[in-house]
Backbone as a chain_set.jsonl record, in Angstrom:
{"seq": "XXXXXXXXXXXXXXXXXXXXXXXXXXXXXXXXXXXXXXXXXXXXXXXXXXXXXXXXXXXXXXXXXXXXXXXXXXXXXXXXXXXXXXXXXXXXXXXXXXXXXXXXXXXXXXX", "coords": {"N": [[-73.954, 69.98, 49.597], [-74.693, 66.98, 47.975], [-74.105, 64.881, 45.251], [-75.729, 62.233, 43.671], [-75.416, 59.408, 41.661], [-76.428, 57.188, 38.991], [-75.677, 54.57, 36.843], [-76.462, 52.208, 35.127], [-75.821, 49.782, 32.549], [-77.938, 49.44, 30.721], [-79.694, 51.558, 31.038], [-80.599, 55.061, 31.017], [-78.264, 57.541, 32.142], [-78.623, 58.701, 35.462], [-79.044, 61.286, 37.852], [-79.062, 62.844, 41.038], [-79.193, 65.589, 43.258], [-78.556, 66.546, 46.565], [-79.318, 68.683, 49.344], [-78.401, 69.643, 52.568], [-78.527, 71.398, 55.487], [-77.5, 71.452, 58.633], [-79.462, 72.425, 61.362], [-80.709, 74.373, 59.843], [-82.271, 73.039, 57.976], [-84.937, 70.709, 58.159], [-84.871, 68.204, 57.093], [-82.922, 66.507, 54.568], [-83.012, 67.898, 51.239], [-84.088, 67.46, 47.859], [-82.336, 68.992, 45.416], [-81.644, 69.062, 42.789], [-82.222, 67.097, 39.885], [-82.148, 64.589, 37.348], [-82.012, 62.942, 34.121], [-80.029, 61.298, 31.578], [-78.674, 63.707, 29.349], [-79.15, 65.879, 31.119], [-78.549, 64.765, 33.609], [-75.809, 64.334, 33.279], [-74.997, 66.99, 33.142], [-75.642, 67.88, 35.73], [-73.827, 66.321, 37.196], [-71.419, 67.263, 36.11], [-71.453, 69.961, 36.944], [-71.453, 69.568, 39.693], [-68.922, 68.402, 40.07], [-67.304, 70.571, 39.21], [-67.851, 72.345, 41.23], [-66.748, 71.16, 43.393], [-68.226, 69.294, 44.762], [-69.019, 66.322, 46.456], [-69.396, 63.222, 44.807], [-71.373, 60.464, 44.797], [-71.867, 57.142, 43.976], [-74.816, 55.518, 43.885], [-77.012, 53.491, 42.927], [-79.682, 52.56, 43.661], [-80.53, 54.504, 45.471], [-80.363, 56.811, 43.894], [-82.379, 56.227, 42.024], [-84.614, 56.219, 43.718], [-84.616, 58.887, 44.621], [-85.257, 60.245, 42.317], [-87.975, 60.252, 42.215], [-88.99, 62.378, 43.623], [-90.033, 65.827, 43.956], [-88.312, 68.851, 42.994], [-86.756, 70.637, 45.582], [-88.183, 69.311, 47.469], [-88.439, 67.757, 50.621], [-86.737, 64.825, 51.684], [-88.364, 61.699, 52.442], [-88.948, 60.107, 55.684], [-88.395, 57.364, 55.307], [-86.136, 57.277, 53.737], [-84.127, 58.343, 55.262], [-81.98, 56.928, 56.585], [-80.436, 55.831, 54.46], [-79.71, 58.194, 53.099], [-78.427, 59.542, 55.154], [-76.137, 57.963, 55.454], [-74.798, 58.521, 53.032], [-74.431, 61.3, 53.311], [-72.815, 61.325, 55.608], [-70.544, 60.089, 54.575], [-69.815, 62.028, 52.668], [-69.33, 64.238, 54.363], [-67.163, 63.213, 55.791], [-65.218, 63.112, 53.806], [-64.972, 65.842, 53.295], [-64.052, 66.748, 55.79], [-61.569, 65.444, 55.935], [-60.292, 66.674, 53.785], [-60.246, 69.324, 54.696], [-58.601, 69.044, 56.949], [-56.222, 68.243, 55.74], [-55.658, 70.568, 54.269], [-55.327, 72.42, 56.349], [-53.095, 71.344, 57.572], [-51.16, 71.743, 55.626], [-51.017, 74.524, 55.717], [-50.287, 75.173, 58.344], [-47.49, 74.609, 60.072], [-47.335, 73.81, 62.741], [-49.294, 71.958, 63.157], [-48.444, 69.794, 61.704], [-45.456, 68.901, 62.314], [-43.481, 67.768, 60.693], [-43.592, 69.098, 58.32], [-42.038, 71.333, 58.332]], "CA": [[-74.727, 69.281, 48.585], [-74.129, 65.712, 47.522], [-74.726, 64.378, 44.028], [-75.808, 60.778, 43.621], [-75.699, 59.039, 40.279], [-76.732, 55.805, 38.67], [-75.318, 54.378, 35.437], [-76.472, 50.841, 34.622], [-75.541, 49.726, 31.116], [-79.139, 49.464, 29.892], [-80.578, 52.661, 31.414], [-79.944, 56.364, 30.901], [-77.605, 58.072, 33.334], [-79.489, 59.467, 36.348], [-78.341, 61.976, 38.935], [-79.849, 63.674, 41.947], [-78.358, 66.34, 44.195], [-79.211, 66.811, 47.842], [-78.772, 69.736, 50.197], [-78.817, 69.565, 53.965], [-77.795, 72.272, 56.388], [-77.911, 71.178, 60.01], [-79.985, 73.602, 62.029], [-81.539, 75.154, 58.923], [-83.192, 72.126, 57.294], [-85.461, 69.598, 58.976], [-84.451, 66.979, 56.411], [-82.299, 66.827, 53.274], [-83.907, 68.223, 50.132], [-83.634, 67.231, 46.492], [-82.144, 70.317, 44.81], [-81.504, 68.868, 41.344], [-82.361, 65.707, 39.46], [-82.339, 64.477, 35.912], [-81.425, 61.763, 33.474], [-79.429, 61.57, 30.28], [-77.821, 64.9, 29.307], [-79.327, 66.685, 32.321], [-77.773, 64.094, 34.655], [-74.393, 64.635, 33.03], [-74.795, 68.4, 33.508], [-75.644, 67.93, 37.201], [-72.557, 65.74, 37.639], [-70.347, 68.194, 35.704], [-71.493, 71.119, 37.842], [-71.034, 69.119, 41.025], [-67.454, 68.288, 40.043], [-66.725, 71.916, 39.132], [-68.067, 73.01, 42.516], [-66.097, 70.408, 44.455], [-69.229, 68.52, 45.487], [-68.77, 64.883, 46.447], [-70.303, 62.438, 43.971], [-71.456, 59.108, 45.328], [-72.667, 56.28, 43.11], [-75.773, 54.712, 44.648], [-78.1, 53.314, 41.96], [-81.007, 52.464, 44.259], [-80.869, 55.799, 46.048], [-80.62, 57.729, 42.781], [-83.702, 55.903, 41.494], [-85.616, 56.667, 44.689], [-84.649, 60.35, 44.666], [-85.868, 60.745, 41.083], [-89.429, 60.297, 42.408], [-89.38, 63.552, 44.401], [-89.971, 67.13, 43.31], [-87.218, 69.733, 43.389], [-86.931, 71.309, 46.861], [-88.97, 68.473, 48.373], [-87.672, 67.035, 51.63], [-86.824, 63.372, 51.545], [-89.216, 61.12, 53.479], [-88.238, 59.357, 56.723], [-87.958, 56.054, 54.826], [-84.81, 57.399, 53.112], [-83.188, 58.997, 56.172], [-80.764, 56.147, 56.853], [-79.625, 55.769, 53.237], [-79.164, 59.527, 52.837], [-77.474, 59.834, 56.236], [-74.876, 57.285, 55.136], [-74.14, 59.28, 51.964], [-73.982, 62.573, 53.873], [-71.676, 61.047, 56.495], [-69.409, 59.849, 53.675], [-69.421, 63.319, 52.096], [-68.744, 65.044, 55.423], [-65.834, 62.681, 56.133], [-64.315, 63.585, 52.755], [-64.764, 67.277, 53.524], [-63.209, 66.888, 56.982], [-60.214, 65.029, 55.57], [-59.728, 67.719, 52.926], [-59.968, 70.48, 55.543], [-57.434, 68.733, 57.77], [-55.048, 68.282, 54.856], [-55.388, 71.975, 53.953], [-54.813, 73.041, 57.565], [-51.754, 70.814, 57.778], [-50.271, 72.437, 54.678], [-50.896, 75.932, 56.1], [-49.796, 75.375, 59.703], [-46.48, 73.599, 60.438], [-47.528, 73.341, 64.119], [-50.159, 70.794, 63.097], [-47.619, 68.708, 61.177], [-44.078, 69.362, 62.459], [-42.634, 67.263, 59.624], [-43.684, 69.961, 57.147], [-41.111, 72.469, 58.465]], "C": [[-73.968, 68.02, 48.21], [-74.859, 65.289, 46.269], [-74.663, 62.863, 44.066], [-76.132, 60.391, 42.199], [-75.882, 57.551, 40.126], [-76.426, 55.607, 37.194], [-75.325, 52.914, 35.019], [-76.341, 50.859, 33.106], [-76.79, 49.9, 30.262], [-80.104, 50.603, 30.234], [-79.846, 53.988, 31.225], [-79.307, 56.763, 32.234], [-78.62, 58.862, 34.138], [-78.641, 60.114, 37.429], [-79.333, 62.77, 39.757], [-78.882, 64.359, 42.898], [-79.191, 66.666, 45.421], [-78.543, 67.983, 48.54], [-79.298, 69.497, 51.597], [-77.915, 70.472, 54.774], [-78.333, 72.038, 57.796], [-78.348, 72.479, 60.679], [-80.899, 74.444, 61.149], [-82.609, 74.281, 58.258], [-83.667, 71.048, 58.261], [-85.029, 68.258, 58.403], [-83.756, 67.39, 55.118], [-83.36, 67.057, 52.201], [-83.261, 67.849, 48.809], [-83.528, 68.61, 45.842], [-81.902, 70.244, 43.311], [-81.694, 67.39, 41.053], [-82.537, 65.695, 37.951], [-81.743, 63.194, 35.387], [-80.89, 62.159, 32.113], [-78.541, 62.806, 30.335], [-77.956, 65.788, 30.551], [-78.555, 66.081, 33.494], [-76.29, 64.398, 34.499], [-74.07, 66.073, 33.407], [-74.767, 68.565, 35.027], [-74.305, 67.426, 37.739], [-71.395, 66.675, 37.308], [-70.298, 69.387, 36.658], [-71.076, 70.751, 39.262], [-69.515, 69.013, 41.088], [-66.789, 69.663, 40.047], [-66.821, 72.646, 40.468], [-67.406, 72.287, 43.681], [-67.059, 69.602, 45.301], [-68.908, 67.037, 45.36], [-69.833, 64.184, 45.607], [-70.231, 60.997, 44.435], [-72.347, 58.281, 44.41], [-73.507, 55.342, 43.97], [-77.008, 54.522, 43.777], [-79.501, 53.29, 42.571], [-81.458, 53.804, 44.836], [-81.162, 56.815, 44.95], [-82.012, 57.486, 42.2], [-84.804, 56.388, 42.436], [-85.747, 58.181, 44.69], [-85.293, 60.96, 43.424], [-87.386, 60.894, 41.234], [-89.908, 61.581, 43.084], [-89.221, 64.837, 43.598], [-88.75, 67.895, 43.794], [-87.653, 70.513, 44.634], [-87.821, 70.528, 47.829], [-88.033, 67.788, 49.362], [-87.813, 65.545, 51.381], [-87.703, 62.831, 52.667], [-88.385, 60.34, 54.505], [-87.727, 57.987, 56.256], [-86.564, 56.101, 54.197], [-83.758, 58.006, 54.042], [-81.891, 58.214, 56.357], [-79.864, 56.113, 55.626], [-78.968, 57.114, 52.952], [-78.153, 59.909, 53.918], [-76.128, 59.177, 55.98], [-74.105, 58.035, 54.048], [-73.616, 60.606, 52.506], [-72.802, 62.382, 54.818], [-70.418, 60.815, 55.678], [-68.901, 61.176, 53.123], [-68.762, 64.207, 53.153], [-67.365, 64.534, 55.814], [-64.814, 63.09, 55.08], [-63.97, 65.053, 52.969], [-63.845, 67.507, 54.719], [-61.761, 66.521, 56.681], [-59.542, 66.092, 54.707], [-59.385, 68.958, 53.745], [-58.746, 70.248, 56.414], [-56.165, 68.792, 56.933], [-54.674, 69.722, 54.526], [-54.798, 72.686, 55.166], [-53.383, 72.597, 57.832], [-50.761, 71.502, 56.853], [-50.024, 73.877, 55.104], [-50.175, 76.124, 57.427], [-48.801, 74.287, 60.093], [-46.638, 73.076, 61.858], [-48.421, 72.107, 64.139], [-49.363, 69.584, 62.633], [-46.167, 69.16, 61.205], [-43.148, 68.869, 61.354], [-42.636, 68.189, 58.411], [-42.747, 71.152, 57.214], [-39.873, 72.266, 57.653]], "O": [[-72.739, 68.017, 48.141], [-76.088, 65.33, 46.216], [-73.647, 62.286, 44.453], [-77.025, 60.974, 41.585], [-75.54, 56.763, 41.007], [-76.873, 56.401, 36.367], [-74.288, 52.407, 34.591], [-76.708, 51.838, 32.457], [-76.704, 50.463, 29.171], [-81.237, 50.6, 29.752], [-78.617, 54.034, 31.268], [-79.766, 56.365, 33.305], [-79.404, 59.62, 33.566], [-77.638, 59.55, 37.866], [-80.317, 63.298, 39.237], [-77.872, 63.778, 43.295], [-80.368, 67.013, 45.325], [-77.354, 68.242, 48.351], [-80.473, 69.191, 51.796], [-76.692, 70.334, 54.753], [-79.474, 72.383, 58.106], [-77.675, 73.503, 60.567], [-81.768, 75.153, 61.656], [-83.724, 74.74, 58.011], [-82.895, 70.542, 59.076], [-84.843, 67.29, 59.141], [-83.973, 68.496, 54.623], [-84.452, 66.491, 52.248], [-82.04, 67.913, 48.659], [-84.528, 69.319, 45.73], [-81.949, 71.269, 42.63], [-81.365, 66.536, 41.877], [-83.012, 66.662, 37.356], [-81.064, 62.458, 36.104], [-81.242, 63.203, 31.564], [-77.739, 62.949, 31.258], [-76.973, 66.386, 30.987], [-77.969, 66.815, 34.289], [-75.602, 64.685, 35.478], [-72.992, 66.35, 33.932], [-73.945, 69.318, 35.549], [-73.721, 68.037, 38.634], [-70.492, 66.86, 38.124], [-69.225, 69.773, 37.123], [-70.422, 71.537, 39.947], [-68.894, 69.477, 42.044], [-65.835, 69.899, 40.788], [-65.967, 73.471, 40.793], [-67.488, 72.738, 44.823], [-66.745, 69.259, 46.441], [-68.564, 66.559, 44.279], [-71.017, 64.511, 45.685], [-69.16, 60.39, 44.46], [-73.467, 58.689, 44.102], [-72.981, 54.488, 44.685], [-77.955, 55.304, 43.871], [-80.411, 53.934, 42.049], [-82.62, 54.189, 44.705], [-82.108, 57.595, 45.063], [-82.741, 58.437, 41.918], [-85.82, 56.913, 41.981], [-86.857, 58.709, 44.751], [-85.816, 62.072, 43.48], [-88.013, 61.602, 40.445], [-91.11, 61.845, 43.117], [-88.395, 64.927, 42.69], [-88.219, 67.622, 44.871], [-88.787, 70.985, 44.716], [-88.172, 71.036, 48.894], [-86.967, 67.301, 48.986], [-88.854, 65.064, 50.933], [-87.781, 63.439, 53.735], [-87.249, 59.958, 54.223], [-86.718, 57.505, 56.771], [-85.884, 55.078, 54.13], [-82.605, 58.164, 53.639], [-80.808, 58.796, 56.29], [-78.659, 56.342, 55.735], [-77.79, 57.164, 52.6], [-77.135, 60.534, 53.622], [-75.086, 59.771, 56.258], [-72.884, 58.168, 54.138], [-72.49, 61.0, 52.201], [-71.881, 63.198, 54.825], [-69.343, 61.29, 56.043], [-67.695, 61.424, 53.111], [-67.753, 64.856, 52.876], [-66.484, 65.33, 56.138], [-63.666, 63.385, 55.414], [-62.813, 65.453, 52.838], [-62.96, 68.362, 54.668], [-60.836, 67.205, 57.119], [-58.358, 66.379, 54.881], [-58.348, 69.58, 53.518], [-57.937, 71.157, 56.599], [-55.149, 69.332, 57.373], [-53.491, 70.062, 54.507], [-53.864, 73.475, 55.024], [-52.555, 73.394, 58.272], [-49.641, 71.809, 57.261], [-48.935, 74.406, 54.878], [-49.513, 77.144, 57.62], [-49.202, 73.167, 60.41], [-46.128, 71.999, 62.166], [-48.313, 71.288, 65.052], [-49.583, 68.472, 63.113], [-45.684, 69.741, 60.233], [-42.119, 69.495, 61.101], [-41.761, 68.072, 57.554], [-42.659, 71.915, 56.252], [-38.989, 73.123, 57.65]]}, "num_chains": 1, "name": "protein.A"}
């Protein structure tokens, strides 16, 4: 899941969360969205769960138009793919760092 938020000075905070499981989902789905206090709650829960939070005002505004559990339309595939690629790269880097800490064979300097 990736949370996307928007916080311009003159508008209420907005947040949307996406879920995509390769092989299980045909397209990413909006799994949470809200503005104001609900947006802050979505962001808080994402942080507590270790979910990557990406600030993308235009994408957050677009995602607010869809119902919960609705797949995103093809027009948003590229924008969402860029966010998911960013989130997956963060996850991969974190997994590599964790593996390096656990296995000195991966990083001989850690012995």
